[in-house]
Amino acid sequence: MGRKLLLDKAHIEGIRYYDTYRQHGGYAAAEKALKLAPGDVVEEVKKSGLRGRGGAGFPTGMKWSFLAKPEGVPRYLVCNADESEPGTFKDRYLMEFIPHLLIEGLLISSYALGSNRTYIYIRGEYAWIPDILEQAIGEARQHGWLGKNIQGTGFDLEIYVHRGAGAYICGEETALIESLEGKRGNPRIKPPFPAVKGVWDCPTVVNNVETLAAVVPIINIGGEEYAKIGTGKSAGTKLISACGNINKPGVYEIEMNLTVEEFIFSDEYCGGIAGGKKLKACIPGGSSVPILPANLLLKTAKGEPRLMTYESLGDGGFVTGSAMGSGGFIVFDEDQCVVRHTLTLARFYHHESCGQCSPCREGTGWMEKVLHNIEYGKGKMSDIDLLWDIQQKIDGRTICPLGDAAAWPVAAAIRHFRDEFEWHILHPEEAQQRNYGLAHY
Ligand code: NAD
Ligand code: SF4
């Protein structure tokens, strides 16, 4: 049984409320952190090896130390709760069931970074969560953890919850900042990174919900102790939202050295493939990361067991091109149709493209049309190469990662399942008659 640092108390009745959270050790990390110098809190996070849990896996301590500190200019911390990646719902779970863990993490992180006004930007579709967060913020204020002169330290902090309007692109940090400022959520060109020019052109750190919550156990057990969990480059525990054709969909906290095989097949986690069917493939890190066929998913190209880590899931570049991503683990059984799923994702990215750059605006729509033709019996063999060509012309040629995220699933599907595309083109009627029983994500 792996160590649980984030969800260890999530099952306790009433943990959503301050009194219960406090009785079970809540705000002890905040007490500890407020006695340290802000720079020492940053050092502790650096020592922990914590990497961003939103998807990119960027080292959190390094990001924090990049924050510019010009004299007389406010600094901001923004919590990215715009969790919209298909297959990803672990931040929702955390905010819904143990909101004070996030508020405590925000307090410690704001103190470390010198942010007196911190924002939680939450996706519009999580319509019931802001009330839970507001309740926790109100309780924290009542007990002296927010407001002026927190616990007599002289540190002031207000936390504001800002609701998004339901656009996937607003999860991209610069689009999120634009939206927070009241503008259309169009991504900005980076650099400058938010650490230098973020909210209202002031230095800003944007971190994911889980990343900020993880700061609490890091302060509680110490950065060095946290770094001992996992594999070094993938330190600590990670929340995984597992869905698709498995027996036990849900949110799991894993130590980052678990094998993929154990995660899928053991009763402690996914409990195996539903209906006793065979495993066909998996998207291990949310829809933006490439699909892996079963043979590459369980073992690396060298024949070693694949681990639930940043390195192992993302190894080999072209071999797998996959990644840990946002921890949205989507499992496909033998009856699933890769062409149909690729079309679903292409439609999603086309719909969510903000339209600023031509390769993404035009390319996502074009890929959707070609995939639609293949899926609905009007495809030509040359369409497969056309799709390959379009995705190549999007990849790496856009302002933000949405373009890459739209290109990679198409590339991976063709790379690993080309025969399935060919079969659709050669057997258009049969392909349409098949009942695929789509996986849900
Ligand atoms: P990125 O690699 O561009 O940046 C990662 C972070 O590091 C950013 O905060 C960036 O500002 C910071 N950074 C990088 N270099 C820096 C520098 N030199 N100076 C200062 N700061 C620097 O990735 P990204 O665009 O933030 O995220 C892409 C990932 O988001 C994708 O891999 C995908 O997995 C994930 N994603 C997640 C969701 C979700 O719902 N959780 C949705 C869509 C995409
Ligand atoms: Fe907008 Fe797509 Fe360009 Fe991102 S890549 S800025 S979503 S058009």
Tab-separated table of N, CA and C in Angstrom, residues 267-401:
chain	number	residue	atom	x	y	z
A	267	ASP	N	-6.332	-4.685	-7.411
A	267	ASP	CA	-7.615	-4.281	-6.835
A	267	ASP	C	-7.506	-2.990	-6.041
A	268	GLU	N	-6.299	-2.654	-5.632
A	268	GLU	CA	-6.124	-1.402	-4.876
A	268	GLU	C	-6.392	-0.177	-5.762
A	269	TYR	N	-6.184	-0.360	-7.077
A	269	TYR	CA	-6.364	0.774	-7.996
A	269	TYR	C	-7.480	0.442	-9.000
A	270	CYS	N	-7.170	0.337	-10.273
A	270	CYS	CA	-8.232	0.227	-11.302
A	270	CYS	C	-8.979	-1.115	-11.304
A	271	GLY	N	-8.406	-2.143	-10.722
A	271	GLY	CA	-9.104	-3.432	-10.621
A	271	GLY	C	-9.244	-4.190	-11.927
A	272	GLY	N	-8.431	-3.890	-12.912
A	272	GLY	CA	-8.459	-4.643	-14.174
A	272	GLY	C	-9.459	-4.087	-15.182
A	273	ILE	N	-9.479	-4.736	-16.347
A	273	ILE	CA	-10.329	-4.269	-17.455
A	273	ILE	C	-11.762	-4.775	-17.246
A	274	ALA	N	-12.721	-3.881	-17.444
A	274	ALA	CA	-14.125	-4.229	-17.199
A	274	ALA	C	-14.577	-5.354	-18.125
A	275	GLY	N	-15.454	-6.205	-17.608
A	275	GLY	CA	-16.050	-7.277	-18.403
A	275	GLY	C	-15.055	-8.357	-18.794
A	276	GLY	N	-13.908	-8.398	-18.147
A	276	GLY	CA	-12.901	-9.428	-18.439
A	276	GLY	C	-12.289	-9.294	-19.825
A	277	LYS	N	-12.431	-8.118	-20.421
A	277	LYS	CA	-11.877	-7.943	-21.779
A	277	LYS	C	-10.373	-7.684	-21.733
A	278	LYS	N	-9.781	-7.595	-22.938
A	278	LYS	CA	-8.333	-7.366	-23.010
A	278	LYS	C	-8.031	-5.871	-23.066
A	279	LEU	N	-6.872	-5.521	-22.546
A	279	LEU	CA	-6.407	-4.134	-22.626
A	279	LEU	C	-5.920	-3.869	-24.047
A	280	LYS	N	-6.414	-2.764	-24.648
A	280	LYS	CA	-5.957	-2.432	-25.996
A	280	LYS	C	-4.952	-1.274	-25.985
A	281	ALA	N	-5.271	-0.232	-25.222
A	281	ALA	CA	-4.426	0.962	-25.258
A	281	ALA	C	-4.768	1.850	-24.079
A	282	CYS	N	-3.992	2.933	-23.938
A	282	CYS	CA	-4.251	3.856	-22.825
A	282	CYS	C	-3.679	5.231	-23.183
A	283	ILE	N	-4.410	6.249	-22.787
A	283	ILE	CA	-3.851	7.607	-22.824
A	283	ILE	C	-3.520	7.904	-21.365
A	284	PRO	N	-2.219	7.905	-21.004
A	284	PRO	CA	-1.908	7.910	-19.574
A	284	PRO	C	-1.903	9.271	-18.888
A	285	GLY	N	-1.990	10.381	-19.647
A	285	GLY	CA	-1.824	11.673	-18.965
A	285	GLY	C	-2.782	12.746	-19.436
A	286	GLY	N	-4.021	12.387	-19.726
A	286	GLY	CA	-4.962	13.385	-20.255
A	286	GLY	C	-4.848	13.444	-21.764
A	287	SER	N	-5.889	13.964	-22.412
A	287	SER	CA	-5.991	13.835	-23.874
A	287	SER	C	-4.849	14.483	-24.651
A	288	SER	N	-4.083	15.377	-24.019
A	288	SER	CA	-2.998	16.037	-24.762
A	288	SER	C	-1.781	15.153	-24.944
A	289	VAL	N	-1.749	14.005	-24.264
A	289	VAL	CA	-0.573	13.154	-24.448
A	289	VAL	C	-0.931	11.969	-25.343
A	290	PRO	N	0.045	11.477	-26.089
A	290	PRO	CA	-0.249	10.422	-27.063
A	290	PRO	C	-0.719	9.102	-26.465
A	291	ILE	N	-1.551	8.414	-27.213
A	291	ILE	CA	-2.066	7.095	-26.840
A	291	ILE	C	-0.943	6.057	-26.934
A	292	LEU	N	-0.952	5.093	-26.021
A	292	LEU	CA	0.046	4.010	-26.067
A	292	LEU	C	-0.668	2.678	-26.236
A	293	PRO	N	-0.245	1.850	-27.184
A	293	PRO	CA	-0.827	0.515	-27.289
A	293	PRO	C	-0.358	-0.344	-26.120
A	294	ALA	N	-1.146	-1.398	-25.803
A	294	ALA	CA	-0.862	-2.210	-24.606
A	294	ALA	C	0.588	-2.691	-24.545
A	295	ASN	N	1.151	-3.129	-25.680
A	295	ASN	CA	2.513	-3.690	-25.624
A	295	ASN	C	3.550	-2.652	-25.195
A	296	LEU	N	3.340	-1.373	-25.544
A	296	LEU	CA	4.288	-0.324	-25.133
A	296	LEU	C	3.924	0.268	-23.780
A	297	LEU	N	2.684	0.031	-23.358
A	297	LEU	CA	2.211	0.636	-22.118
A	297	LEU	C	2.767	-0.084	-20.895
A	298	LEU	N	2.789	-1.412	-20.952
A	298	LEU	CA	3.184	-2.163	-19.763
A	298	LEU	C	4.694	-2.336	-19.662
A	299	LYS	N	5.362	-2.343	-20.812
A	299	LYS	CA	6.827	-2.509	-20.806
A	299	LYS	C	7.457	-1.436	-21.690
A	300	THR	N	8.651	-1.006	-21.318
A	300	THR	CA	9.360	-0.041	-22.144
A	300	THR	C	9.943	-0.761	-23.366
A	301	ALA	N	10.497	0.027	-24.291
A	301	ALA	CA	11.091	-0.592	-25.481
A	301	ALA	C	12.227	-1.538	-25.092
A	302	LYS	N	12.827	-1.314	-23.908
A	302	LYS	CA	13.918	-2.194	-23.443
A	302	LYS	C	13.379	-3.423	-22.716
A	303	GLY	N	12.061	-3.539	-22.596
A	303	GLY	CA	11.457	-4.705	-21.946
A	303	GLY	C	11.340	-4.565	-20.437
A	304	GLU	N	11.654	-3.360	-19.905
A	304	GLU	CA	11.532	-3.163	-18.450
A	304	GLU	C	10.097	-2.753	-18.113
A	305	PRO	N	9.653	-3.037	-16.874
A	305	PRO	CA	8.299	-2.626	-16.520
A	305	PRO	C	8.178	-1.097	-16.585
A	306	ARG	N	7.099	-0.620	-17.190
A	306	ARG	CA	6.927	0.838	-17.276
A	306	ARG	C	6.350	1.338	-15.954
A	307	LEU	N	6.890	2.466	-15.491
A	307	LEU	CA	6.470	3.013	-14.200
A	307	LEU	C	5.563	4.221	-14.387
A	308	MET	N	4.777	4.503	-13.362
A	308	MET	CA	3.929	5.699	-13.363
A	308	MET	C	4.807	6.880	-12.922
A	309	THR	N	5.717	7.278	-13.806
A	309	THR	CA	6.607	8.408	-13.512
A	309	THR	C	6.716	9.288	-14.747
A	310	TYR	N	7.227	10.510	-14.537
A	310	TYR	CA	7.410	11.433	-15.662
A	310	TYR	C	8.372	10.827	-16.689
A	311	GLU	N	9.485	10.221	-16.190
A	311	GLU	CA	10.499	9.711	-17.115
A	311	GLU	C	9.992	8.483	-17.863
A	312	SER	N	9.423	7.538	-17.120
A	312	SER	CA	9.084	6.260	-17.737
A	312	SER	C	7.938	6.400	-18.735
A	313	LEU	N	6.904	7.164	-18.381
A	313	LEU	CA	5.777	7.319	-19.317
A	313	LEU	C	6.161	8.188	-20.509
A	314	GLY	N	7.158	9.028	-20.317
A	314	GLY	CA	7.545	9.931	-21.405
A	314	GLY	C	8.815	9.511	-22.104
A	315	ASP	N	9.273	8.272	-21.855
A	315	ASP	CA	10.589	7.887	-22.381
A	315	ASP	C	10.580	7.773	-23.903
A	316	GLY	N	11.740	7.708	-24.438
A	316	GLY	CA	11.888	7.278	-25.822
A	316	GLY	C	11.429	8.267	-26.885
A	317	GLY	N	10.993	9.450	-26.501
A	317	GLY	CA	10.593	10.450	-27.509
A	317	GLY	C	9.686	9.849	-28.549
A	318	PHE	N	10.228	9.566	-29.704
A	318	PHE	CA	9.418	9.082	-30.821
A	318	PHE	C	8.820	7.699	-30.541
A	319	VAL	N	9.524	6.907	-29.691
A	319	VAL	CA	9.050	5.536	-29.445
A	319	VAL	C	7.642	5.580	-28.844
A	320	THR	N	7.490	6.384	-27.781
A	320	THR	CA	6.154	6.468	-27.189
A	320	THR	C	5.617	7.891	-27.341
A	321	GLY	N	6.499	8.859	-27.120
A	321	GLY	CA	6.088	10.266	-27.182
A	321	GLY	C	5.037	10.591	-26.147
A	322	SER	N	4.800	9.678	-25.202
A	322	SER	CA	3.717	9.899	-24.254
A	322	SER	C	4.216	10.670	-23.037
A	323	ALA	N	3.384	10.784	-22.006
A	323	ALA	CA	3.783	11.564	-20.839
A	323	ALA	C	2.837	11.297	-19.682
A	324	MET	N	3.302	11.697	-18.510
A	324	MET	CA	2.486	11.625	-17.295
A	324	MET	C	1.374	12.671	-17.361
A	325	GLY	N	1.694	13.817	-17.994
A	325	GLY	CA	0.716	14.885	-18.221
A	325	GLY	C	-0.054	15.264	-16.970
A	326	SER	N	-1.346	15.411	-17.127
A	326	SER	CA	-2.194	15.887	-16.025
A	326	SER	C	-2.679	14.747	-15.136
A	327	GLY	N	-2.252	13.509	-15.429
A	327	GLY	CA	-2.683	12.378	-14.600
A	327	GLY	C	-4.066	11.867	-14.955
A	328	GLY	N	-4.550	12.220	-16.131
A	328	GLY	CA	-5.851	11.697	-16.595
A	328	GLY	C	-5.603	10.394	-17.343
A	329	PHE	N	-5.910	9.277	-16.700
A	329	PHE	CA	-5.509	7.949	-17.195
A	329	PHE	C	-6.722	7.291	-17.852
A	330	ILE	N	-6.732	7.257	-19.202
A	330	ILE	CA	-7.918	6.774	-19.939
A	330	ILE	C	-7.591	5.405	-20.548
A	331	VAL	N	-8.333	4.392	-20.116
A	331	VAL	CA	-8.026	3.011	-20.532
A	331	VAL	C	-9.037	2.545	-21.590
A	332	PHE	N	-8.525	1.892	-22.628
A	332	PHE	CA	-9.371	1.390	-23.728
A	332	PHE	C	-9.311	-0.133	-23.775
A	333	ASP	N	-10.471	-0.776	-23.879
A	333	ASP	CA	-10.450	-2.227	-24.022
A	333	ASP	C	-10.389	-2.601	-25.506
A	334	GLU	N	-10.347	-3.912	-25.756
A	334	GLU	CA	-10.123	-4.430	-27.108
A	334	GLU	C	-11.208	-4.020	-28.110
A	335	ASP	N	-12.400	-3.645	-27.616
A	335	ASP	CA	-13.491	-3.288	-28.537
A	335	ASP	C	-13.475	-1.823	-28.964
A	336	GLN	N	-12.601	-1.044	-28.389
A	336	GLN	CA	-12.609	0.397	-28.696
A	336	GLN	C	-11.993	0.674	-30.071
A	337	CYS	N	-12.531	1.714	-30.702
A	337	CYS	CA	-12.064	2.075	-32.042
A	337	CYS	C	-11.173	3.318	-31.954
A	338	VAL	N	-9.933	3.151	-32.324
A	338	VAL	CA	-8.985	4.261	-32.211
A	338	VAL	C	-9.359	5.402	-33.172
A	339	VAL	N	-9.888	5.043	-34.339
A	339	VAL	CA	-10.262	6.104	-35.300
A	339	VAL	C	-11.373	6.967	-34.697
A	340	ARG	N	-12.366	6.305	-34.105
A	340	ARG	CA	-13.487	7.039	-33.504
A	340	ARG	C	-12.989	7.959	-32.374
A	341	HIS	N	-12.099	7.429	-31.525
A	341	HIS	CA	-11.596	8.237	-30.409
A	341	HIS	C	-10.754	9.401	-30.904
A	342	THR	N	-9.981	9.149	-31.951
A	342	THR	CA	-9.136	10.236	-32.473
A	342	THR	C	-10.032	11.329	-33.052
A	343	LEU	N	-11.116	10.931	-33.694
A	343	LEU	CA	-12.069	11.920	-34.213
A	343	LEU	C	-12.680	12.731	-33.062
A	344	THR	N	-13.042	12.045	-31.980
A	344	THR	CA	-13.638	12.746	-30.832
A	344	THR	C	-12.674	13.811	-30.305
A	345	LEU	N	-11.404	13.435	-30.192
A	345	LEU	CA	-10.421	14.390	-29.673
A	345	LEU	C	-10.188	15.527	-30.673
A	346	ALA	N	-10.135	15.180	-31.964
A	346	ALA	CA	-9.908	16.218	-32.983
A	346	ALA	C	-11.055	17.235	-32.956
A	347	ARG	N	-12.279	16.744	-32.777
A	347	ARG	CA	-13.435	17.644	-32.722
A	347	ARG	C	-13.305	18.568	-31.504
A	348	PHE	N	-12.870	17.988	-30.393
A	348	PHE	CA	-12.701	18.767	-29.163
A	348	PHE	C	-11.686	19.899	-29.375
A	349	TYR	N	-10.516	19.567	-29.920
A	349	TYR	CA	-9.468	20.595	-30.065
A	349	TYR	C	-9.876	21.651	-31.096
A	350	HIS	N	-10.578	21.221	-32.132
A	350	HIS	CA	-11.056	22.190	-33.124
A	350	HIS	C	-12.018	23.176	-32.444
A	351	HIS	N	-12.920	22.635	-31.648
A	351	HIS	CA	-13.908	23.475	-30.960
A	351	HIS	C	-13.242	24.431	-29.972
A	352	GLU	N	-12.160	23.969	-29.328
A	352	GLU	CA	-11.555	24.766	-28.258
A	352	GLU	C	-10.437	25.696	-28.741
A	353	SER	N	-10.005	25.571	-29.995
A	353	SER	CA	-8.946	26.451	-30.510
A	353	SER	C	-9.406	27.906	-30.419
A	354	CYS	N	-8.525	28.786	-29.937
A	354	CYS	CA	-8.938	30.192	-29.802
A	354	CYS	C	-8.900	30.899	-31.148
A	355	GLY	N	-8.206	30.302	-32.124
A	355	GLY	CA	-8.219	30.843	-33.474
A	355	GLY	C	-7.145	31.877	-33.771
A	356	GLN	N	-6.247	32.121	-32.807
A	356	GLN	CA	-5.211	33.153	-33.042
A	356	GLN	C	-4.191	32.738	-34.095
A	357	CYS	N	-3.759	31.455	-34.073
A	357	CYS	CA	-2.723	31.070	-35.053
A	357	CYS	C	-3.300	30.172	-36.145
A	358	SER	N	-2.885	30.449	-37.364
A	358	SER	CA	-3.459	29.733	-38.517
A	358	SER	C	-3.257	28.216	-38.457
A	359	PRO	N	-2.047	27.720	-38.117
A	359	PRO	CA	-1.896	26.249	-38.143
A	359	PRO	C	-2.904	25.564	-37.224
A	360	CYS	N	-3.161	26.148	-36.059
A	360	CYS	CA	-4.099	25.530	-35.121
A	360	CYS	C	-5.544	25.767	-35.579
A	361	ARG	N	-5.864	26.998	-35.903
A	361	ARG	CA	-7.247	27.338	-36.303
A	361	ARG	C	-7.694	26.506	-37.511
A	362	GLU	N	-6.849	26.484	-38.541
A	362	GLU	CA	-7.219	25.788	-39.776
A	362	GLU	C	-6.954	24.282	-39.673
A	363	GLY	N	-5.795	23.954	-39.088
A	363	GLY	CA	-5.371	22.545	-39.056
A	363	GLY	C	-6.291	21.674	-38.219
A	364	THR	N	-6.772	22.190	-37.072
A	364	THR	CA	-7.629	21.356	-36.213
A	364	THR	C	-8.940	21.037	-36.944
A	365	GLY	N	-9.476	22.022	-37.654
A	365	GLY	CA	-10.725	21.797	-38.396
A	365	GLY	C	-10.529	20.823	-39.535
A	366	TRP	N	-9.384	20.946	-40.188
A	366	TRP	CA	-9.080	20.087	-41.333
A	366	TRP	C	-8.917	18.635	-40.867
A	367	MET	N	-8.195	18.468	-39.752
A	367	MET	CA	-7.996	17.098	-39.225
A	367	MET	C	-9.350	16.491	-38.843
A	368	GLU	N	-10.208	17.302	-38.251
A	368	GLU	CA	-11.529	16.781	-37.861
A	368	GLU	C	-12.288	16.289	-39.104
A	369	LYS	N	-12.239	17.114	-40.186
A	369	LYS	CA	-12.985	16.743	-41.407
A	369	LYS	C	-12.456	15.447	-42.002
A	370	VAL	N	-11.124	15.317	-42.079
A	370	VAL	CA	-10.535	14.121	-42.694
A	370	VAL	C	-10.860	12.884	-41.848
A	371	LEU	N	-10.752	13.044	-40.521
A	371	LEU	CA	-11.058	11.913	-39.644
A	371	LEU	C	-12.534	11.530	-39.737
A	372	HIS	N	-13.382	12.531	-39.875
A	372	HIS	CA	-14.817	12.294	-40.008
A	372	HIS	C	-15.076	11.465	-41.275
A	373	ASN	N	-14.416	11.836	-42.339
A	373	ASN	CA	-14.570	11.085	-43.586
A	373	ASN	C	-14.146	9.634	-43.427
A	374	ILE	N	-12.997	9.430	-42.781
A	374	ILE	CA	-12.510	8.055	-42.603
A	374	ILE	C	-13.498	7.267	-41.739
A	375	GLU	N	-13.918	7.868	-40.645
A	375	GLU	CA	-14.818	7.166	-39.716
A	375	GLU	C	-16.170	6.850	-40.375
A	376	TYR	N	-16.630	7.749	-41.238
A	376	TYR	CA	-17.965	7.561	-41.826
A	376	TYR	C	-17.937	7.037	-43.268
A	377	GLY	N	-16.896	6.279	-43.580
A	377	GLY	CA	-16.902	5.504	-44.813
A	377	GLY	C	-16.584	6.284	-46.074
A	378	LYS	N	-16.020	7.481	-45.951
A	378	LYS	CA	-15.699	8.245	-47.165
A	378	LYS	C	-14.199	8.509	-47.286
A	379	GLY	N	-13.409	7.725	-46.546
A	379	GLY	CA	-11.972	7.989	-46.545
A	379	GLY	C	-11.247	7.399	-47.740
A	380	LYS	N	-10.064	7.983	-48.034
A	380	LYS	CA	-9.185	7.451	-49.085
A	380	LYS	C	-7.854	7.095	-48.411
A	381	MET	N	-7.113	6.160	-48.997
A	381	MET	CA	-5.828	5.776	-48.403
A	381	MET	C	-4.904	6.989	-48.238
A	382	SER	N	-4.971	7.915	-49.203
A	382	SER	CA	-4.079	9.086	-49.143
A	382	SER	C	-4.429	9.999	-47.958
A	383	ASP	N	-5.630	9.806	-47.375
A	383	ASP	CA	-6.021	10.643	-46.223
A	383	ASP	C	-5.113	10.417	-45.010
A	384	ILE	N	-4.587	9.196	-44.907
A	384	ILE	CA	-3.743	8.903	-43.725
A	384	ILE	C	-2.477	9.766	-43.797
A	385	ASP	N	-1.865	9.809	-44.988
A	385	ASP	CA	-0.666	10.644	-45.140
A	385	ASP	C	-1.016	12.128	-45.030
A	386	LEU	N	-2.219	12.464	-45.500
A	386	LEU	CA	-2.650	13.873	-45.394
A	386	LEU	C	-2.760	14.272	-43.915
A	387	LEU	N	-3.365	13.384	-43.117
A	387	LEU	CA	-3.483	13.666	-41.677
A	387	LEU	C	-2.112	13.832	-41.048
A	388	TRP	N	-1.199	12.933	-41.434
A	388	TRP	CA	0.165	12.981	-40.895
A	388	TRP	C	0.806	14.339	-41.231
A	389	ASP	N	0.606	14.747	-42.460
A	389	ASP	CA	1.183	16.006	-42.933
A	389	ASP	C	0.592	17.208	-42.166
A	390	ILE	N	-0.726	17.190	-41.974
A	390	ILE	CA	-1.364	18.326	-41.280
A	390	ILE	C	-0.846	18.421	-39.840
A	391	GLN	N	-0.819	17.262	-39.144
A	391	GLN	CA	-0.392	17.335	-37.734
A	391	GLN	C	1.055	17.821	-37.630
A	392	GLN	N	1.886	17.419	-38.617
A	392	GLN	CA	3.283	17.887	-38.584
A	392	GLN	C	3.374	19.394	-38.764
A	393	LYS	N	2.428	19.930	-39.552
A	393	LYS	CA	2.489	21.373	-39.832
A	393	LYS	C	1.904	22.192	-38.670
A	394	ILE	N	1.233	21.529	-37.741
A	394	ILE	CA	0.746	22.233	-36.541
A	394	ILE	C	1.800	22.152	-35.429
A	395	ASP	N	2.338	20.937	-35.239
A	395	ASP	CA	3.249	20.651	-34.126
A	395	ASP	C	4.409	21.652	-34.064
A	396	GLY	N	4.506	22.351	-32.927
A	396	GLY	CA	5.631	23.267	-32.708
A	396	GLY	C	5.543	24.591	-33.445
A	397	ARG	N	4.404	24.847	-34.097
A	397	ARG	CA	4.321	26.083	-34.894
A	397	ARG	C	3.230	27.030	-34.394
A	398	THR	N	2.904	26.915	-33.117
A	398	THR	CA	1.792	27.730	-32.612
A	398	THR	C	2.193	28.481	-31.343
A	399	ILE	N	1.342	29.412	-30.945
A	399	ILE	CA	1.633	30.246	-29.770
A	399	ILE	C	1.595	29.423	-28.484
A	400	CYS	N	0.612	28.548	-28.370
A	400	CYS	CA	0.454	27.832	-27.102
A	400	CYS	C	0.415	26.328	-27.356
A	401	PRO	N	0.463	25.527	-26.287
A	401	PRO	CA	0.545	24.067	-26.483
A	401	PRO	C	-0.740	23.413	-26.984
